Amino acid sequence: EMKLKGVNLHHDLGALGSAVSSDAIVRQLRIMKSMGVNAVRTSHNPPSPEFVRACEEMGILLLVEAFDTWRTQKVKYDYGRFFDVNSGADLREMVHAAKNSPSVVMWSIGNEIPDSSSAAGPPIARRLIDEVRAIDTTRPIVMGTDRYRSVPAPGSPQDQILQMLDGLGVNYNNASSIDGLHARYPTKFFFEGESSSSTSTRGYYQDPDQLNTGENYTPGKRNTSSYDNNLETWTYS
């Protein structure tokens, strides 16, 4: 038995952007391990082969995630424009690329998906789950979500989707909501997919003893501290 002590790690590498650098990946993962991390969620897209290989070599487990949006877009130029045409092939490519890795312990079909609370959601979820299981039946399939902060009504889109999944990564839920989900879905497993966020501005330092919550939209005063003492409004820990 192992307790997963994970982080959501985006694919960009600071000033390097999205270009893959094996050395930068190893450096990043070493920093994660130094703070006790033993698992990574690839938020919110498939990882590079170099990232998977580095996790194998360093003994880090992986929740490999496919999408940050399905059909309904979050921003104007996001993946939602291509979802209906490309999602099947992209998902299959993700699973084939990482299915033989001993680091991979779960697959995720999405993060905070707007469609998951609409009538369009369950058929899409069914298709994505079937795509994964056609290739790999050995690992659980989950989703990261901010749409289960109360127990779904029977037959609702959220209820239908959760019945299909093996488990659920809940984002910023409180303890009582988790208890309610456990009671309603005793055969599913739940984990805290996201619980805390901070923002910072490079080279700008505020009083380290002052904890700030929320965003400052005042023109000219939008800097946040490099001390990581600016917490977002949705933070739960």
Short mmCIF file of C-alpha atoms in Angstrom, two decimals:
data_model
loop_
_atom_site.label_atom_id
_atom_site.label_comp_id
_atom_site.label_asym_id
_atom_site.label_seq_id
_atom_site.Cartn_x
_atom_site.Cartn_y
_atom_site.Cartn_z
CA GLU A 1 0.00 0.00 0.00
CA MET A 2 1.32 3.44 -0.94
CA LYS A 3 -0.10 6.89 -0.28
CA LEU A 4 0.14 9.07 -3.36
CA LYS A 5 1.64 12.47 -2.58
CA GLY A 6 1.10 14.15 -5.89
CA VAL A 7 1.21 17.43 -7.74
CA ASN A 8 -0.37 18.76 -10.91
CA LEU A 9 2.59 19.45 -13.16
CA HIS A 10 2.05 21.39 -16.38
CA HIS A 11 4.18 20.55 -19.37
CA ASP A 12 5.85 23.93 -19.80
CA LEU A 13 9.35 24.38 -18.42
CA GLY A 14 9.44 28.00 -17.32
CA ALA A 15 11.38 30.19 -19.72
CA LEU A 16 11.83 27.22 -22.08
CA GLY A 17 8.12 27.06 -22.77
CA SER A 18 6.69 23.86 -24.26
CA ALA A 19 9.89 22.69 -25.92
CA VAL A 20 10.99 19.36 -24.45
CA SER A 21 14.30 19.31 -22.60
CA SER A 22 15.24 16.10 -20.81
CA ASP A 23 17.66 17.92 -18.52
CA ALA A 24 15.02 20.48 -17.55
CA ILE A 25 12.48 17.73 -16.90
CA VAL A 26 14.88 15.85 -14.62
CA ARG A 27 15.70 19.07 -12.76
CA GLN A 28 12.01 19.78 -12.28
CA LEU A 29 11.28 16.27 -11.02
CA ARG A 30 14.23 16.37 -8.64
CA ILE A 31 12.76 19.50 -7.08
CA MET A 32 9.40 17.71 -6.78
CA LYS A 33 11.01 14.68 -5.11
CA SER A 34 12.87 16.92 -2.67
CA MET A 35 9.52 18.12 -1.32
CA GLY A 36 8.15 14.59 -0.93
CA VAL A 37 6.33 14.10 -4.22
CA ASN A 38 5.93 10.52 -5.44
CA ALA A 39 3.20 11.02 -8.06
CA VAL A 40 2.39 13.48 -10.86
CA ARG A 41 -0.81 14.28 -12.71
CA THR A 42 0.06 15.46 -16.22
CA SER A 43 -2.21 18.46 -16.11
CA HIS A 44 -3.96 18.69 -18.46
CA ASN A 45 -2.59 16.92 -21.50
CA PRO A 46 -0.52 13.86 -22.44
CA PRO A 47 3.14 13.88 -21.37
CA SER A 48 6.14 13.66 -23.63
CA PRO A 49 7.98 10.30 -23.85
CA GLU A 50 10.95 12.03 -22.20
CA PHE A 51 8.80 12.97 -19.21
CA VAL A 52 7.46 9.42 -18.82
CA ARG A 53 10.99 8.00 -19.05
CA ALA A 54 12.28 10.40 -16.39
CA CYS A 55 9.44 9.39 -14.05
CA GLU A 56 10.32 5.73 -14.56
CA GLU A 57 13.97 6.35 -13.75
CA MET A 58 13.15 8.41 -10.66
CA GLY A 59 10.38 6.19 -9.28
CA ILE A 60 7.52 8.65 -9.76
CA LEU A 61 3.98 7.40 -10.48
CA LEU A 62 1.82 8.98 -13.15
CA LEU A 63 -1.82 9.88 -13.67
CA VAL A 64 -1.78 10.51 -17.42
CA GLU A 65 -4.42 13.02 -18.48
CA ALA A 66 -5.81 13.54 -21.97
CA PHE A 67 -7.84 16.74 -22.23
CA ASP A 68 -8.55 20.07 -20.58
CA THR A 69 -11.74 20.46 -22.59
CA TRP A 70 -14.08 18.34 -24.67
CA ARG A 71 -16.47 19.86 -27.20
CA THR A 72 -17.42 22.98 -25.26
CA GLN A 73 -14.55 25.45 -25.30
CA LYS A 74 -13.11 27.22 -22.25
CA VAL A 75 -11.31 29.84 -24.31
CA LYS A 76 -11.66 30.85 -27.95
CA TYR A 77 -8.74 28.98 -29.48
CA ASP A 78 -8.55 25.87 -27.31
CA TYR A 79 -8.73 22.17 -28.19
CA GLY A 80 -12.54 22.23 -28.29
CA ARG A 81 -12.28 23.33 -31.91
CA PHE A 82 -10.75 19.99 -32.82
CA PHE A 83 -12.29 17.67 -30.24
CA ASP A 84 -14.94 15.90 -32.31
CA VAL A 85 -12.54 15.17 -35.18
CA ASN A 86 -9.31 14.41 -33.31
CA SER A 87 -10.08 13.28 -29.76
CA GLY A 88 -10.34 9.58 -30.55
CA ALA A 89 -7.02 9.39 -32.37
CA ASP A 90 -5.29 11.62 -29.82
CA LEU A 91 -6.56 9.53 -26.91
CA ARG A 92 -5.48 6.27 -28.54
CA GLU A 93 -2.05 7.72 -29.24
CA MET A 94 -1.71 8.77 -25.58
CA VAL A 95 -2.57 5.31 -24.25
CA HIS A 96 -0.40 3.45 -26.76
CA ALA A 97 2.53 5.74 -25.98
CA ALA A 98 2.46 5.16 -22.21
CA LYS A 99 0.69 1.82 -21.72
CA ASN A 100 3.91 -0.13 -21.17
CA SER A 101 5.30 2.26 -18.58
CA PRO A 102 5.47 0.92 -15.01
CA SER A 103 5.01 4.48 -13.76
CA VAL A 104 1.49 4.89 -15.18
CA VAL A 105 -1.18 3.98 -12.62
CA MET A 106 -4.28 5.81 -13.95
CA TRP A 107 -5.73 7.38 -17.08
CA SER A 108 -7.75 10.61 -16.97
CA ILE A 109 -10.19 11.55 -19.73
CA GLY A 110 -10.37 15.21 -18.79
CA ASN A 111 -10.14 18.10 -16.37
CA GLU A 112 -13.01 20.34 -15.22
CA ILE A 113 -15.00 19.57 -18.35
CA PRO A 114 -17.98 21.87 -19.03
CA ASP A 115 -19.73 19.13 -21.04
CA SER A 116 -19.75 16.83 -17.99
CA SER A 117 -22.78 18.66 -16.62
CA SER A 118 -24.74 18.75 -19.88
CA ALA A 119 -26.71 16.15 -21.82
CA ALA A 120 -23.84 15.91 -24.32
CA GLY A 121 -21.44 14.72 -21.62
CA PRO A 122 -22.38 11.07 -20.95
CA PRO A 123 -22.17 9.92 -24.61
CA ILE A 124 -18.78 11.61 -24.97
CA ALA A 125 -17.53 10.06 -21.72
CA ARG A 126 -18.73 6.63 -22.86
CA ARG A 127 -16.85 6.96 -26.14
CA LEU A 128 -13.62 8.09 -24.46
CA ILE A 129 -13.75 5.36 -21.82
CA ASP A 130 -14.35 2.73 -24.50
CA GLU A 131 -11.36 4.04 -26.48
CA VAL A 132 -9.08 3.60 -23.46
CA ARG A 133 -10.42 0.19 -22.47
CA ALA A 134 -10.04 -1.11 -26.01
CA ILE A 135 -6.28 -0.72 -25.46
CA ASP A 136 -5.77 -1.11 -21.70
CA THR A 137 -8.09 -2.80 -19.23
CA THR A 138 -5.57 -2.92 -16.39
CA ARG A 139 -5.63 0.65 -15.09
CA PRO A 140 -8.44 2.75 -13.59
CA ILE A 141 -10.02 5.51 -15.66
CA VAL A 142 -10.81 8.75 -13.85
CA MET A 143 -11.56 12.39 -14.51
CA GLY A 144 -10.59 15.59 -12.73
CA THR A 145 -13.57 17.75 -11.88
CA ASP A 146 -14.93 20.79 -10.08
CA ARG A 147 -18.55 19.78 -10.70
CA TYR A 148 -19.17 17.32 -7.87
CA ARG A 149 -19.18 19.62 -4.84
CA SER A 150 -22.59 18.19 -4.00
CA VAL A 151 -23.93 14.70 -4.64
CA PRO A 152 -25.32 14.50 -8.20
CA ALA A 153 -29.01 13.93 -8.70
CA PRO A 154 -29.81 10.37 -9.86
CA GLY A 155 -29.82 10.23 -13.64
CA SER A 156 -28.10 13.60 -14.06
CA PRO A 157 -25.18 13.88 -16.50
CA GLN A 158 -22.72 13.96 -13.58
CA ASP A 159 -24.31 10.83 -12.10
CA GLN A 160 -24.21 8.96 -15.40
CA ILE A 161 -20.56 9.82 -16.01
CA LEU A 162 -19.43 8.86 -12.52
CA GLN A 163 -21.19 5.50 -12.86
CA MET A 164 -18.97 4.83 -15.90
CA LEU A 165 -15.68 5.86 -14.27
CA ASP A 166 -13.58 3.85 -11.85
CA GLY A 167 -12.86 6.87 -9.68
CA LEU A 168 -12.91 10.64 -9.54
CA GLY A 169 -10.36 13.34 -8.83
CA VAL A 170 -12.27 16.11 -7.09
CA ASN A 171 -10.97 19.66 -7.25
CA TYR A 172 -11.39 21.98 -4.26
CA ASN A 173 -14.09 19.93 -2.53
CA ASN A 174 -14.66 20.16 1.21
CA ALA A 175 -14.68 17.12 3.51
CA SER A 176 -18.46 16.85 3.84
CA SER A 177 -18.91 16.69 0.07
CA ILE A 178 -16.43 13.81 -0.10
CA ASP A 179 -18.35 11.95 2.61
CA GLY A 180 -21.54 12.37 0.60
CA LEU A 181 -19.93 11.07 -2.58
CA HIS A 182 -18.50 8.04 -0.76
CA ALA A 183 -21.94 7.24 0.64
CA ARG A 184 -23.67 7.58 -2.73
CA TYR A 185 -20.97 5.72 -4.74
CA PRO A 186 -19.44 3.12 -2.41
CA THR A 187 -17.71 1.20 -5.23
CA LYS A 188 -15.84 4.26 -6.56
CA PHE A 189 -12.63 5.77 -5.23
CA PHE A 190 -12.11 9.50 -4.75
CA PHE A 191 -8.98 11.58 -4.40
CA GLU A 192 -8.18 15.26 -4.12
CA GLY A 193 -7.08 16.14 -7.64
CA GLU A 194 -6.51 19.80 -6.82
CA SER A 195 -6.65 21.51 -3.44
CA SER A 196 -4.37 24.54 -3.44
CA SER A 197 -2.99 27.14 -5.81
CA SER A 198 -0.69 30.12 -5.49
CA THR A 199 0.37 32.74 -7.97
CA SER A 200 3.60 34.69 -8.19
CA THR A 201 5.37 37.35 -10.22
CA ARG A 202 9.06 36.72 -10.84
CA GLY A 203 11.33 39.10 -8.95
CA TYR A 204 8.56 40.81 -6.96
CA TYR A 205 8.61 40.30 -3.19
CA GLN A 206 5.87 41.26 -0.76
CA ASP A 207 5.93 40.88 3.01
CA PRO A 208 6.48 37.11 3.51
CA ASP A 209 4.36 37.17 6.68
CA GLN A 210 1.35 38.57 4.85
CA LEU A 211 -0.97 35.97 3.30
CA ASN A 212 -3.10 37.32 0.46
CA THR A 213 -6.15 35.59 -0.99
CA GLY A 214 -7.68 36.44 -4.33
CA GLU A 215 -6.59 38.47 -7.32
CA ASN A 216 -5.87 42.19 -7.37
CA TYR A 217 -7.21 43.68 -10.60
CA THR A 218 -6.23 47.25 -9.76
CA PRO A 219 -4.31 48.65 -12.76
CA GLY A 220 -0.62 48.81 -11.96
CA LYS A 221 -1.01 46.68 -8.83
CA ARG A 222 -1.49 43.19 -10.26
CA ASN A 223 1.89 41.84 -9.14
CA THR A 224 1.89 38.88 -6.77
CA SER A 225 4.74 37.87 -4.53
CA SER A 226 7.55 35.47 -5.42
CA TYR A 227 7.29 34.21 -1.83
CA ASP A 228 4.23 32.15 -2.94
CA ASN A 229 2.03 33.80 -0.32
CA ASN A 230 -0.72 34.77 -2.75
CA LEU A 231 -3.46 32.14 -2.62
CA GLU A 232 -6.31 31.90 -5.11
CA THR A 233 -9.95 32.28 -4.08
CA TRP A 234 -10.71 28.63 -4.87
CA THR A 235 -7.95 27.26 -2.62
CA TYR A 236 -8.93 24.68 0.01
CA SER A 237 -5.59 23.94 1.68
#
